[in-house]
mmCIF file of C-alpha atoms in Angstrom:
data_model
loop_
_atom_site.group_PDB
_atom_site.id
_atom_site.type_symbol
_atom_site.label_atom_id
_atom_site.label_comp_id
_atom_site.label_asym_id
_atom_site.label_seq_id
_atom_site.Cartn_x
_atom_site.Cartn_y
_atom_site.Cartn_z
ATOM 1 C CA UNK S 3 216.573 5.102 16.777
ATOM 2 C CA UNK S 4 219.519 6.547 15.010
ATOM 3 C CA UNK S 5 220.216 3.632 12.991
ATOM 4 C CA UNK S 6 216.198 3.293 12.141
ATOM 5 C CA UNK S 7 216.622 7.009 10.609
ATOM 6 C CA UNK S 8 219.456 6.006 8.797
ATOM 7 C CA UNK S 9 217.710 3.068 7.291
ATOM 8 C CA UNK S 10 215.349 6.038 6.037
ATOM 9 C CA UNK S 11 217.629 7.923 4.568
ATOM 10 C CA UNK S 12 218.829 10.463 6.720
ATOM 11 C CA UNK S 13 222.038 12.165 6.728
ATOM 12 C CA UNK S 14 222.560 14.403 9.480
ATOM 13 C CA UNK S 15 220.968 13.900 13.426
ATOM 14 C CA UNK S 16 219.730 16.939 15.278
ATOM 15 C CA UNK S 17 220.265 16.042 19.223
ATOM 16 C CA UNK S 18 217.702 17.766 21.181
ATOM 17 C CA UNK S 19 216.985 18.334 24.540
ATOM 18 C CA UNK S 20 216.254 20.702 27.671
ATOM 19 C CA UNK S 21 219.632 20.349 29.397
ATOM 20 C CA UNK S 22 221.017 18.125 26.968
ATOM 21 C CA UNK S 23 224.607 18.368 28.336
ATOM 22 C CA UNK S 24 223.268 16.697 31.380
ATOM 23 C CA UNK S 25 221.757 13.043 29.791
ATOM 24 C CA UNK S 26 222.806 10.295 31.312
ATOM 25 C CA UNK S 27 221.787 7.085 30.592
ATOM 26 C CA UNK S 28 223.456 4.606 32.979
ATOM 27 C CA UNK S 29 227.165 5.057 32.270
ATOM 28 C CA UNK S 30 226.799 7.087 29.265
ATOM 29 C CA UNK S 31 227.049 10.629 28.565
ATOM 30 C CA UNK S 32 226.473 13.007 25.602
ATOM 31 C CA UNK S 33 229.948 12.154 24.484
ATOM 32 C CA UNK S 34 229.625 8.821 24.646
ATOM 33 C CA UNK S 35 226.169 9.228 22.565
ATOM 34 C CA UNK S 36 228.373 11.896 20.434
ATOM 35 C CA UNK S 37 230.937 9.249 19.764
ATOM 36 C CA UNK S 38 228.770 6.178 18.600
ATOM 37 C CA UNK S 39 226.607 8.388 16.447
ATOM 38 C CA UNK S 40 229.987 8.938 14.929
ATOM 39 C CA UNK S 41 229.994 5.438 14.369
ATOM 40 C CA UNK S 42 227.443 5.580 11.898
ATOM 41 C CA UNK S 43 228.489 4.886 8.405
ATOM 42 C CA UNK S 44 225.258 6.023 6.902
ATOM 43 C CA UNK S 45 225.581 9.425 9.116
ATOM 44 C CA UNK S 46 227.532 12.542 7.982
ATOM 45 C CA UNK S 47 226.558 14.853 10.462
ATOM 46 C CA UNK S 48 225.637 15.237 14.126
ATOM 47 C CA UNK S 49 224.449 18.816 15.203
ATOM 48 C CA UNK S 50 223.984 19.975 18.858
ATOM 49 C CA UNK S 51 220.243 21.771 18.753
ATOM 50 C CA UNK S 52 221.367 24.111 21.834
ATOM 51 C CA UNK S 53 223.514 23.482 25.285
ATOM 52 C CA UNK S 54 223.970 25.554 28.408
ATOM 53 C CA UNK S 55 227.671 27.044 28.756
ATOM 54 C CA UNK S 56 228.486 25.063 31.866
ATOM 55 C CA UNK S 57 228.287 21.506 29.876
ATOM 56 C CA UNK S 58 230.195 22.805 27.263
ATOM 57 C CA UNK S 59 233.589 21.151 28.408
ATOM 58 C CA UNK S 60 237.351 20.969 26.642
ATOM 59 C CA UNK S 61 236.259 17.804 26.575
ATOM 60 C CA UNK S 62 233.548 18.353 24.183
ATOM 61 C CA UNK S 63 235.125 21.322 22.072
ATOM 62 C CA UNK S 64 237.617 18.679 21.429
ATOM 63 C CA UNK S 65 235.686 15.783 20.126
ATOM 64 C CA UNK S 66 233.616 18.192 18.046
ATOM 65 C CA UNK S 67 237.673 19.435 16.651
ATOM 66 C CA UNK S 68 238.500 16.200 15.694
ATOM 67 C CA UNK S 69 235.254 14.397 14.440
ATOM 68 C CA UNK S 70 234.332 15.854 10.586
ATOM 69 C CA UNK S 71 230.981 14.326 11.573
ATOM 70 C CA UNK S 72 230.270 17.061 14.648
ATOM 71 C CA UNK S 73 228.941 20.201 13.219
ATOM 72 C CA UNK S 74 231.071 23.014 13.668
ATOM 73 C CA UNK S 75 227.853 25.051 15.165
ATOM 74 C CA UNK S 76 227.623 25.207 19.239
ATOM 75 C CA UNK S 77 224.279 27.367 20.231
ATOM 76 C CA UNK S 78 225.094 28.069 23.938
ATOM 77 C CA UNK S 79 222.331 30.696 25.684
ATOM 78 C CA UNK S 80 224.180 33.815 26.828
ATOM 79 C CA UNK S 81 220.797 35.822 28.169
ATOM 80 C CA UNK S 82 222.850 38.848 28.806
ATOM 81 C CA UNK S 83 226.534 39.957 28.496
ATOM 82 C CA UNK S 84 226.417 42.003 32.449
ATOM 83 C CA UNK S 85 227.467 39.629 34.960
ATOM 84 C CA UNK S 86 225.259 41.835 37.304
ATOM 85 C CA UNK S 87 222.059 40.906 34.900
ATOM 86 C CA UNK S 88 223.354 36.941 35.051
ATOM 87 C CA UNK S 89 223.414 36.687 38.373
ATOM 88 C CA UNK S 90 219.904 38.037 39.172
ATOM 89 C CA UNK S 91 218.472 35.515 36.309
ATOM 90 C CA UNK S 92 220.123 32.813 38.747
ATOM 91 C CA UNK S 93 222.526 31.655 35.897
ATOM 92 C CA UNK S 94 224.929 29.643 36.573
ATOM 93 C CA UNK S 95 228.582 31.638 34.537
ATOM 94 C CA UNK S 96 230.065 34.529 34.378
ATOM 95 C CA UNK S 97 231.112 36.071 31.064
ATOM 96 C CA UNK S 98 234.416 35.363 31.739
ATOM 97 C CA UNK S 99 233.590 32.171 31.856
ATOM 98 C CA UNK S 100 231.265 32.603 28.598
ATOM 99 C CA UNK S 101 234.180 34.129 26.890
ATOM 100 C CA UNK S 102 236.785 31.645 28.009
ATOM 101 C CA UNK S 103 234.944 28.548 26.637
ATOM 102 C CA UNK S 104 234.235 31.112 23.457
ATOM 103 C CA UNK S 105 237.878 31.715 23.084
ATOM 104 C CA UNK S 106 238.770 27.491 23.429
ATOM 105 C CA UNK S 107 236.168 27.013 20.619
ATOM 106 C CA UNK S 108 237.555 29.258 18.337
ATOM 107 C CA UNK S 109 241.178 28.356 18.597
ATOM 108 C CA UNK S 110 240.446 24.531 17.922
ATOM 109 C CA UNK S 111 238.189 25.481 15.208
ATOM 110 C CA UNK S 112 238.792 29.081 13.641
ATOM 111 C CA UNK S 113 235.502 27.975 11.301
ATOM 112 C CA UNK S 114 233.286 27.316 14.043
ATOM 113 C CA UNK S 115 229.638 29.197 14.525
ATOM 114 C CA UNK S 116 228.863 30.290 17.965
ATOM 115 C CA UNK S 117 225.195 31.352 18.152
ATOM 116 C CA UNK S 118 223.203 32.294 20.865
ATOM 117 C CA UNK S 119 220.120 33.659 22.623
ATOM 118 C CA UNK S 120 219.619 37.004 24.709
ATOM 119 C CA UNK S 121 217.018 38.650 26.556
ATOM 120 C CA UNK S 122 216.599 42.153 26.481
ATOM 121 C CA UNK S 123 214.526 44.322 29.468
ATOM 122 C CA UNK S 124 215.239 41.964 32.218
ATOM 123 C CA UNK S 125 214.170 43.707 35.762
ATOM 124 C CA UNK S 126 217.064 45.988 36.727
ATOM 125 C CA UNK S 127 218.788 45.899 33.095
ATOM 126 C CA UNK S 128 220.205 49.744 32.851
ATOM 127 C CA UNK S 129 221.598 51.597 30.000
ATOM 128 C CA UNK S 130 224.775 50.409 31.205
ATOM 129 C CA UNK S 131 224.114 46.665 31.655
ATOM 130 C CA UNK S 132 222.497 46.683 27.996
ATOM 131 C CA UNK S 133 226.006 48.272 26.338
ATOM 132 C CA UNK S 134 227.892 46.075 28.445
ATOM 133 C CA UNK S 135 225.711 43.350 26.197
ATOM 134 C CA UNK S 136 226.027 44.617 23.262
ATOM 135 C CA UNK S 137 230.227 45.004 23.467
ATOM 136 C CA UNK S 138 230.045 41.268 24.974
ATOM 137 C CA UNK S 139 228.493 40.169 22.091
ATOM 138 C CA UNK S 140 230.864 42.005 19.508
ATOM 139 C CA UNK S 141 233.999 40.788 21.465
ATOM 140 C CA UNK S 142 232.802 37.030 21.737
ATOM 141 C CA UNK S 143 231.533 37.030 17.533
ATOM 142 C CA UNK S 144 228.577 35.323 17.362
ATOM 143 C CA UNK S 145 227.020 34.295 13.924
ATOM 144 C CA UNK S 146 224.007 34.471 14.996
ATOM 145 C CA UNK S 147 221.236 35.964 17.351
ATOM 146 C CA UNK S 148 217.861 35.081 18.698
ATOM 147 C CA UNK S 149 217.319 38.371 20.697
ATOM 148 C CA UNK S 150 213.978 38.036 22.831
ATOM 149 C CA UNK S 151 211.860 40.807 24.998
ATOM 150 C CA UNK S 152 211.461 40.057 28.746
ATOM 151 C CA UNK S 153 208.078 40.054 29.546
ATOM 152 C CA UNK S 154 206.911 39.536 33.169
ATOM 153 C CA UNK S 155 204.761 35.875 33.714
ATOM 154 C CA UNK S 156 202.881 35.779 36.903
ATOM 155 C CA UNK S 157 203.880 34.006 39.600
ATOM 156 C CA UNK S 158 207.463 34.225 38.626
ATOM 157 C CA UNK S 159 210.123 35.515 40.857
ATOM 158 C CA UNK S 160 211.302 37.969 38.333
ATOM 159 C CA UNK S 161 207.827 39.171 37.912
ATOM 160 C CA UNK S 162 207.743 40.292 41.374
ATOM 161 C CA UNK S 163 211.354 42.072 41.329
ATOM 162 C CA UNK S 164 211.600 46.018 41.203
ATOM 163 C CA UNK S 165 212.783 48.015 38.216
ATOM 164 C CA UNK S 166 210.668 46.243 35.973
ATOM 165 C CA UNK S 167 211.954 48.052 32.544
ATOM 166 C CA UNK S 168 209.938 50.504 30.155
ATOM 167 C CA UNK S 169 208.218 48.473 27.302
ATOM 168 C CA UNK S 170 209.447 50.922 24.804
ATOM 169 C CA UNK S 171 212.977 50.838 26.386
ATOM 170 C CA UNK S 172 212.744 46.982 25.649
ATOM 171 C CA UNK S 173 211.425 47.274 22.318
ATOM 172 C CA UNK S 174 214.088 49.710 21.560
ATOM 173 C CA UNK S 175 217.263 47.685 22.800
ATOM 174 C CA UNK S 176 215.830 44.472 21.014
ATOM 175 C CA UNK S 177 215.668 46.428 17.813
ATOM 176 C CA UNK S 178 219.411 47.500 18.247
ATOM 177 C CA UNK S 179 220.424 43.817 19.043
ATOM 178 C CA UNK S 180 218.357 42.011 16.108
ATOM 179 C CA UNK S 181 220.348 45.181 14.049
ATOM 180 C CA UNK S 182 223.821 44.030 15.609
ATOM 181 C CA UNK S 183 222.647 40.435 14.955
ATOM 182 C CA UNK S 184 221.759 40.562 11.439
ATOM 183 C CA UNK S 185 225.668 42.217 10.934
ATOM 184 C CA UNK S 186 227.165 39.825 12.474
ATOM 185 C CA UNK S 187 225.566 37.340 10.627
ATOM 186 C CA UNK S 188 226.820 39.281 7.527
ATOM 187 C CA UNK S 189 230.215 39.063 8.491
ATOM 188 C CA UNK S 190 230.295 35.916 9.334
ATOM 189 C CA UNK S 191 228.743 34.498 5.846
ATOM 190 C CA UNK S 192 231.077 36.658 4.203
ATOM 191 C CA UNK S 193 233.656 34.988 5.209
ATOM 192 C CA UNK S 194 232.163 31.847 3.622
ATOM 193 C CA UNK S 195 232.109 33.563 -0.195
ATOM 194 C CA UNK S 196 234.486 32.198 -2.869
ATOM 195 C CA UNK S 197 235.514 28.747 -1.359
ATOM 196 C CA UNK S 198 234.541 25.229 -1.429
ATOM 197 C CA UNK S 199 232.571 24.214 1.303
ATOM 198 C CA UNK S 200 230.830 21.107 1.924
ATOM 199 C CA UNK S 201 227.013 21.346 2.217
ATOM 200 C CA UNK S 202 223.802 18.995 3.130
ATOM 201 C CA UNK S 203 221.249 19.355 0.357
ATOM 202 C CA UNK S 204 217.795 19.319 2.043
ATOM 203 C CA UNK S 205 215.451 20.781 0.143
ATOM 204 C CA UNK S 206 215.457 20.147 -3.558
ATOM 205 C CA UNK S 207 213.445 21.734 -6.183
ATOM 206 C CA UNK S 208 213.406 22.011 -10.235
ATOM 207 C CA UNK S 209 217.142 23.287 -11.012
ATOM 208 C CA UNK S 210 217.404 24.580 -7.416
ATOM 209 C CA UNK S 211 218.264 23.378 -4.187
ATOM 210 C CA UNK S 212 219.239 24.719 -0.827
ATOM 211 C CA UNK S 213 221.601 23.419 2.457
ATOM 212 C CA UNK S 214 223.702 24.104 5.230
ATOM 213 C CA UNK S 215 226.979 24.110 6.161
ATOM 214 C CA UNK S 216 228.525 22.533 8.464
ATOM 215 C CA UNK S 217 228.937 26.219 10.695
ATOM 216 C CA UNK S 218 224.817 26.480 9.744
ATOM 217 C CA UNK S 219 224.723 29.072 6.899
ATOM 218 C CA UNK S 220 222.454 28.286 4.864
ATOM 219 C CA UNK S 221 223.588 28.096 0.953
ATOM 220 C CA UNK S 222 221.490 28.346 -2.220
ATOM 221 C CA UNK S 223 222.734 26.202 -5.337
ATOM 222 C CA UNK S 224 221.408 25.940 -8.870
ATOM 223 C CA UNK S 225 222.049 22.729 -11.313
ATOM 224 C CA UNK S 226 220.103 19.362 -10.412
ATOM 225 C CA UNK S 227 220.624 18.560 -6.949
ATOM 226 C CA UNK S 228 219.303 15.519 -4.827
ATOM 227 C CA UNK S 229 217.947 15.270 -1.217
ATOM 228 C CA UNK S 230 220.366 14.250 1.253
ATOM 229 C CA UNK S 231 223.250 14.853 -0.961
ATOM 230 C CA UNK S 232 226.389 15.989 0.189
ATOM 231 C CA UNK S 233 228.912 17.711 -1.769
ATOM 232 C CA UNK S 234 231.078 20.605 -2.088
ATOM 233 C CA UNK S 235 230.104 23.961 -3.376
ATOM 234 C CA UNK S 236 231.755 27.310 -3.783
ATOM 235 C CA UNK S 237 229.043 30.173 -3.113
ATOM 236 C CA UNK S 238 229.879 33.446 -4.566
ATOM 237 C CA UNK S 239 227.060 35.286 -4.042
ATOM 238 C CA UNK S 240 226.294 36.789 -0.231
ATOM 239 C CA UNK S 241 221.938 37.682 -0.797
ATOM 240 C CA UNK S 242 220.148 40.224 1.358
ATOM 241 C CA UNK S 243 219.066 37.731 4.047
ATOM 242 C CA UNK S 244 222.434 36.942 4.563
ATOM 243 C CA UNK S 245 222.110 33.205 2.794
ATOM 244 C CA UNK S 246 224.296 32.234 0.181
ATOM 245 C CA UNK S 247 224.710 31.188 -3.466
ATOM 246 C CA UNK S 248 226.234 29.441 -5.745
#
């Protein structure tokens, strides 16, 4: 299938999944998969869509360190940065953990985008669980958020636990982490402004044209630009949704 996109033109594969970390397909793994995609003439990227914390091995960090093709972009779920709130969602870390793995990414690759989802107004969550979130997040640096409000679904274990949170407690604490989000996002592009960075063209329009980067920050670029192009470009301009230009 890879090589059939390839023959169409692609440039970079998106590997997507529920669990991803966990294919198997008789003796190979993801980083087998990650490897032989690698392969690929035709291919200059691979991106990870999104993979839980436990599958994200030394193994992996270091394949992604050394291959230009892997993406320098992990999305791992965090859901909630209290160890208390973690283990009544039944997930299977700790933050130390989290933060460990974090810590490993970063060193290998000081460029690399950690992004993440949380959920706000689990049952139980207190004032204190939801700071001890918000610090998590600052200390580990994310580049990105997807903050989302619990909401009870029948028939759900968690729908039936006590200390179901006030809606307009949860409302409140998602607005404060989208806020946190969008900053860190800030900072991190920021960090991108005035020098060269390689970027995927993929959509092109008259005298405009707009990609990612490798760490997924998306970059705006005038001048006549092709689809699927890849090229370097030095964006000195950060815009108010946190894209930038060139």
């Amino acid at each position: 299938q890879a090589l059939e996109c390839t023959s169409l033109g692609a440039k970079e594969l998106v590997l997507i999944g529920i669990n991803i970390g966990l294919y198997k397909d008789k003796d190979q793994t993801l980083i087998d998969v990650l490897k032989q995609l690698a392969d690929i003439p035709e291919l200059v990227r691979i991106r990870i869509s999104s993979i839980e914390l436990p599958h994200v091995t030394r193994e992996l960090i270091e394949l992604i360190a050394r291959n230009a093709k892997l993406c320098h972009h992990l999305h791992i779920p965090l859901q909630s940065g209290s160890d208390s709130i973690l283990q009544a969602m039944g997930r299977p870390y700790t933050t130390e953990e989290f933060l460990r793995t974090a810590q490993l990414a970063k060193e290998l690759m000081p460029d690399i985008a950690l992004t993440t989802d949380v959920i706000v107004g689990f049952p139980g969550e207190t004032e204190d669980d939801f700071n001890k979130t918000v610090q998590f997040i600052k200390k580990v640096g994310f580049s990105l958020l997807h903050v989302f409000k619990y909401s009870a679904l029948p028939g759900t274990k968690a729908a039936a636990l006590a200390q179901q949170v006030e809606t307009s407690i949860v409302s409140s604490r998602s607005d404060q982490l989208i806020a946190l989000g969008k900053l860190l996002e800030k900072e991190f592009a920021t960090k991108l402004l005035n020098r060269p960075i390689n970027v995927l063209f993929e959509n092109v329009s008259a005298n405009k044209a707009y990609g990612f980067t490798s760490n997924y920050v998306k970059i705006y670029a005038q001048g006549n630009h092709t689809l699927g192009e890849y090229c370097t470009i030095t964006p000195t301009k950060l815009d108010t949704d946190n894209t930038l230009s060139a």
